[in-house]
CSV table of C-alpha atoms and ligand atoms in Angstrom, one decimal:
chain,number,residue,atom,x,y,z
A,1,MET,CA,73.7,-9.8,-28.3
A,2,LYS,CA,73.2,-13.5,-27.2
A,3,LYS,CA,73.5,-13.8,-23.4
A,4,GLU,CA,76.3,-16.2,-22.4
A,5,GLN,CA,75.1,-18.9,-20.0
A,6,PRO,CA,77.6,-19.6,-17.2
A,7,ASN,CA,78.6,-23.2,-16.7
A,8,SER,CA,76.7,-25.2,-14.1
A,9,PHE,CA,78.6,-26.9,-11.3
A,10,VAL,CA,77.9,-29.2,-8.3
A,11,ILE,CA,78.5,-27.9,-4.8
A,12,ALA,CA,78.4,-29.6,-1.5
A,13,GLU,CA,77.0,-28.6,1.9
A,14,ALA,CA,79.6,-29.6,4.5
A,15,GLY,CA,77.0,-29.6,7.3
A,16,LYS,CA,74.9,-32.3,5.6
A,17,CYS,CA,77.6,-34.6,4.3
A,18,ILE,CA,78.1,-37.7,6.4
A,19,GLY,CA,81.2,-38.9,4.5
A,20,CYS,CA,79.5,-42.1,3.2
A,21,LYS,CA,81.2,-41.8,-0.3
A,22,ALA,CA,78.1,-42.8,-2.1
A,23,CYS,CA,78.8,-40.0,-4.5
A,24,GLU,CA,82.3,-41.3,-5.3
A,25,LEU,CA,80.9,-44.8,-6.0
A,26,ALA,CA,78.0,-43.4,-8.1
A,27,CYS,CA,80.5,-41.3,-10.1
A,28,PHE,CA,82.7,-44.3,-10.8
A,29,ALA,CA,79.7,-46.4,-11.7
A,30,VAL,CA,78.2,-44.1,-14.3
A,31,HIS,CA,81.6,-43.4,-16.0
A,32,ASN,CA,82.2,-47.1,-16.3
A,33,ARG,CA,78.8,-48.5,-17.3
A,34,ASP,CA,80.0,-49.5,-20.7
A,35,ASN,CA,83.2,-51.3,-19.8
A,36,GLY,CA,81.9,-54.1,-17.6
A,37,VAL,CA,83.3,-53.0,-14.2
A,38,ALA,CA,80.5,-50.8,-12.9
A,39,ALA,CA,78.3,-53.6,-11.7
A,40,ALA,CA,81.0,-54.8,-9.3
A,41,VAL,CA,81.8,-51.1,-8.3
A,42,GLY,CA,85.5,-51.7,-9.1
A,43,THR,CA,87.2,-55.0,-9.7
A,44,VAL,CA,90.5,-56.6,-8.7
A,45,THR,CA,92.1,-55.1,-11.8
A,46,THR,CA,90.1,-51.8,-12.0
A,47,PRO,CA,90.2,-49.7,-8.9
A,48,VAL,CA,87.4,-47.2,-8.1
A,49,ILE,CA,88.4,-43.9,-9.7
A,50,PRO,CA,85.9,-41.2,-8.9
A,51,ARG,CA,85.9,-37.7,-10.3
A,52,LEU,CA,85.0,-36.0,-7.0
A,53,TYR,CA,86.8,-36.6,-3.7
A,54,VAL,CA,85.3,-36.7,-0.2
A,55,ILE,CA,87.7,-34.9,2.1
A,56,ARG,CA,87.7,-35.1,5.9
A,57,THR,CA,89.0,-32.7,8.4
A,58,ASP,CA,88.6,-32.8,12.2
A,59,SER,CA,85.4,-30.8,12.0
A,60,PHE,CA,83.7,-31.7,8.7
A,61,THR,CA,83.6,-33.9,5.7
A,62,MET,CA,82.5,-33.0,2.2
A,63,PRO,CA,83.1,-33.8,-1.5
A,64,VAL,CA,85.3,-31.5,-3.6
A,65,GLN,CA,85.0,-31.3,-7.3
A,66,CYS,CA,85.4,-29.1,-10.4
A,67,ARG,CA,83.7,-25.7,-10.5
A,68,HIS,CA,83.7,-25.7,-14.3
A,69,CYS,CA,85.5,-22.3,-14.3
A,70,GLU,CA,84.5,-19.8,-17.0
A,71,ASN,CA,88.2,-19.0,-17.6
A,72,ALA,CA,89.5,-22.4,-16.7
A,73,PRO,CA,93.2,-22.2,-15.6
A,74,CYS,CA,93.6,-26.0,-16.1
A,75,ALA,CA,92.8,-25.5,-19.9
A,76,GLY,CA,95.2,-22.7,-20.1
A,77,VAL,CA,98.2,-24.8,-19.0
A,78,CYS,CA,97.4,-28.0,-20.9
A,79,PRO,CA,100.2,-28.4,-23.5
A,80,VAL,CA,98.1,-30.6,-25.8
A,81,GLN,CA,94.8,-28.8,-25.6
A,82,ALA,CA,93.1,-31.8,-24.0
A,83,ILE,CA,90.8,-29.6,-21.8
A,84,VAL,CA,87.9,-27.9,-23.6
A,85,GLN,CA,84.5,-26.3,-22.9
A,86,GLU,CA,81.8,-28.6,-24.1
A,87,GLU,CA,78.1,-27.9,-23.9
A,88,GLY,CA,78.3,-26.1,-20.5
A,89,ALA,CA,81.1,-28.3,-18.9
A,90,ILE,CA,84.9,-28.2,-18.9
A,91,THR,CA,85.9,-31.7,-20.0
A,92,ILE,CA,89.2,-33.6,-20.5
A,93,ASP,CA,89.8,-35.5,-23.7
A,94,GLU,CA,91.3,-38.6,-22.1
A,95,ASP,CA,92.7,-39.9,-25.4
A,96,ARG,CA,94.6,-36.7,-25.9
A,97,CYS,CA,95.9,-36.3,-22.3
A,98,ILE,CA,99.6,-37.1,-21.8
A,99,GLY,CA,99.5,-37.1,-18.0
A,100,CYS,CA,101.8,-34.1,-17.5
A,101,LYS,CA,100.0,-33.0,-14.3
A,102,ALA,CA,100.1,-29.3,-15.3
A,103,CYS,CA,96.3,-29.0,-14.9
A,104,ALA,CA,96.3,-30.7,-11.5
A,105,ILE,CA,98.8,-28.1,-10.3
A,106,ALA,CA,96.9,-25.2,-11.9
A,107,CYS,CA,93.5,-26.0,-10.5
A,108,PRO,CA,92.8,-23.9,-7.4
A,109,PHE,CA,90.3,-26.5,-6.0
A,110,GLY,CA,92.4,-29.6,-6.3
A,111,ALA,CA,89.7,-31.0,-8.5
A,112,ILE,CA,92.0,-33.0,-10.8
A,113,SER,CA,93.7,-36.3,-10.0
A,114,LEU,CA,95.9,-38.5,-12.1
A,115,TYR,CA,95.4,-42.2,-12.3
A,116,LYS,CA,96.0,-45.1,-14.6
A,117,ALA,CA,93.8,-45.2,-17.7
A,118,TYR,CA,91.6,-48.3,-18.2
A,119,SER,CA,89.8,-49.5,-21.2
A,120,ASN,CA,87.3,-52.4,-21.0
A,121,GLY,CA,88.6,-53.2,-17.5
A,122,GLN,CA,92.2,-53.5,-18.6
A,123,GLU,CA,95.1,-51.1,-18.0
A,124,HIS,CA,95.6,-49.0,-21.2
A,125,LYS,CA,99.2,-49.5,-22.3
A,126,GLN,CA,101.0,-46.7,-24.1
A,127,PRO,CA,102.7,-47.4,-27.4
A,128,TYR,CA,106.2,-46.1,-26.8
A,129,LEU,CA,107.4,-45.7,-23.2
A,130,ARG,CA,108.5,-49.0,-21.6
A,131,GLU,CA,109.3,-49.6,-17.9
A,132,ARG,CA,111.6,-52.2,-16.4
A,133,LEU,CA,109.7,-54.6,-14.2
A,134,ASP,CA,111.4,-57.6,-12.6
A,135,GLY,CA,114.2,-57.3,-15.2
A,136,ARG,CA,111.8,-57.2,-18.1
A,137,LEU,CA,110.9,-54.2,-20.3
A,138,GLU,CA,107.1,-53.8,-20.6
A,139,ARG,CA,104.9,-51.2,-22.1
A,140,LYS,CA,104.0,-48.7,-19.4
A,141,THR,CA,100.4,-48.0,-18.5
A,142,ARG,CA,99.0,-44.6,-19.5
A,143,VAL,CA,98.3,-42.2,-16.7
A,144,ILE,CA,95.7,-39.6,-17.4
A,145,ALA,CA,93.9,-36.7,-15.7
A,146,TYR,CA,90.4,-37.3,-14.2
A,147,LYS,CA,87.9,-34.7,-13.1
A,148,CYS,CA,84.1,-34.1,-12.9
A,149,ASP,CA,82.5,-33.7,-16.3
A,150,LEU,CA,79.0,-33.1,-14.9
A,151,CYS,CA,78.2,-36.6,-16.2
A,152,HIS,CA,78.4,-34.8,-19.5
A,153,ASP,CA,77.7,-37.8,-21.9
A,154,ILE,CA,75.2,-39.4,-19.6
A,155,THR,CA,73.1,-36.4,-18.7
A,156,ASN,CA,73.0,-35.3,-22.3
A,157,SER,CA,71.5,-38.7,-23.2
A,158,GLY,CA,69.0,-38.1,-20.4
A,159,ASN,CA,69.5,-41.4,-18.6
A,160,ILE,CA,70.7,-40.6,-15.1
A,161,ALA,CA,67.3,-39.6,-13.7
A,162,SER,CA,65.6,-42.6,-15.3
A,163,GLY,CA,67.5,-44.9,-12.9
A,164,GLU,CA,69.5,-46.7,-15.7
A,165,ILE,CA,72.6,-46.8,-13.5
A,166,ALA,CA,71.9,-49.7,-11.2
A,167,ALA,CA,75.0,-49.3,-9.1
A,168,ALA,CA,74.2,-45.6,-8.5
A,169,ALA,CA,70.7,-46.5,-7.4
A,170,ALA,CA,72.0,-49.3,-5.2
A,171,VAL,CA,74.0,-47.0,-3.0
A,172,ASN,CA,71.1,-44.5,-2.6
A,173,ASN,CA,69.8,-46.1,0.5
A,174,SER,CA,67.3,-43.3,1.2
A,175,GLY,CA,65.5,-44.0,-2.1
A,176,THR,CA,65.1,-40.3,-2.7
A,177,PRO,CA,64.3,-39.3,-6.2
A,178,SER,CA,66.8,-37.1,-8.0
A,179,GLU,CA,66.4,-33.3,-7.8
A,180,GLY,CA,65.1,-31.2,-10.6
A,181,GLY,CA,61.7,-32.8,-11.2
A,182,GLY,CA,63.0,-35.4,-13.6
A,183,GLU,CA,65.7,-33.3,-15.2
A,184,PRO,CA,68.8,-35.4,-15.6
A,185,MET,CA,71.2,-34.8,-12.7
A,186,PRO,CA,74.8,-35.7,-12.2
A,187,ALA,CA,75.0,-39.1,-10.5
A,188,CYS,CA,76.5,-37.7,-7.3
A,189,VAL,CA,73.6,-35.4,-6.8
A,190,SER,CA,71.0,-38.1,-7.5
A,191,VAL,CA,72.5,-40.6,-5.1
A,192,CYS,CA,73.4,-38.6,-2.0
A,193,PRO,CA,71.2,-39.9,0.8
A,194,GLU,CA,71.5,-36.6,2.7
A,195,GLN,CA,70.9,-34.3,-0.3
A,196,ALA,CA,74.2,-32.7,0.5
A,197,LEU,CA,75.0,-32.1,-3.2
A,198,LYS,CA,73.3,-29.5,-5.4
A,199,LEU,CA,73.6,-28.8,-9.1
A,200,VAL,CA,74.0,-25.0,-9.3
A,201,SER,CA,72.8,-23.8,-12.7
A,202,GLN,CA,72.4,-20.3,-14.1
A,203,SER,CA,68.6,-20.6,-13.8
A,204,LEU,CA,68.5,-22.1,-10.3
A,205,GLY,CA,71.4,-20.2,-8.8
A,206,ALA,CA,70.5,-16.7,-10.0
A,207,SER,CA,66.8,-16.9,-9.3
A,208,ARG,CA,67.5,-18.3,-5.8
A,209,SER,CA,70.0,-15.5,-4.9
A,210,ARG,CA,67.7,-12.8,-6.3
A,211,LYS,CA,64.8,-14.2,-4.3
A,212,ALA,CA,66.9,-14.3,-1.1
A,213,ALA,CA,68.1,-10.7,-1.8
A,214,GLY,CA,64.5,-9.6,-2.3
A,215,LEU,CA,63.4,-11.1,1.0
A,216,ARG,CA,66.2,-9.2,2.8
A,217,LEU,CA,64.8,-5.8,1.5
B,301,SF4,S1,89.5,-28.5,-12.9
B,301,SF4,FE1,89.9,-26.8,-11.5
B,301,SF4,S2,90.7,-25.1,-12.8
B,301,SF4,FE2,89.7,-26.6,-14.2
B,301,SF4,S3,87.7,-25.9,-14.5
B,301,SF4,FE3,87.6,-27.3,-12.8
B,301,SF4,S4,87.8,-26.1,-11.0
B,301,SF4,FE4,88.4,-24.8,-12.7
B,302,SF4,S1,97.7,-33.9,-17.4
B,302,SF4,FE1,96.6,-34.1,-19.4
B,302,SF4,S2,94.9,-32.7,-19.4
B,302,SF4,FE2,96.3,-32.2,-17.7
B,302,SF4,S3,97.6,-30.5,-18.6
B,302,SF4,FE3,98.7,-32.5,-18.9
B,302,SF4,S4,98.0,-33.2,-20.9
B,302,SF4,FE4,96.6,-31.6,-20.3
């Protein structure tokens, strides 16, 4: 029987994170490289919308993002089947999403946020629902769910580690190369100046834990 490979995910080490938000900016940059707003890292009309969120408490700061659950509860509650497993990642089909917020409520990690949808730097208007603004009825902007997709499209094309993403590289002030010996890494992992983020994959995670267990014997 073919062995099922668990999904990879990115995890952060709170003790290392300095709360600089380079990961948030790099995330936004790589997901917007084709619509003309990444170079400016957000514009007047397009706010920075990351897919991971740096949280702060009195004692620590660290990014939180999707764990790419094997039995993803977010997918189970989506009424339009917009959330699917795709080549080792749980992804949201943004065209299909109706912004109902069910997934955001179901996610135990708070990894999903809803924001306006943008297309080519412009708010993406919906065809039917209108809102009254200053006495006029105008088409309402679509609101959709955003979350980490492990840089799915970009890492599959193998471009992150090659430094194609100028904005991501610009915020990596340590100049450290991405982890993984040239293997494409999610932008947040590549750009963190403190190496606080790690991609945990089946091969890396399992072999490290077995090695650690062996050393304890
Ligand atoms: S968004 Fe939340 S529930 Fe869905 S796969 Fe990610 S961590 Fe799991
Ligand atoms: S917000 Fe979008 S992705 Fe989330 S459950 Fe609703 S339709 Fe599905």
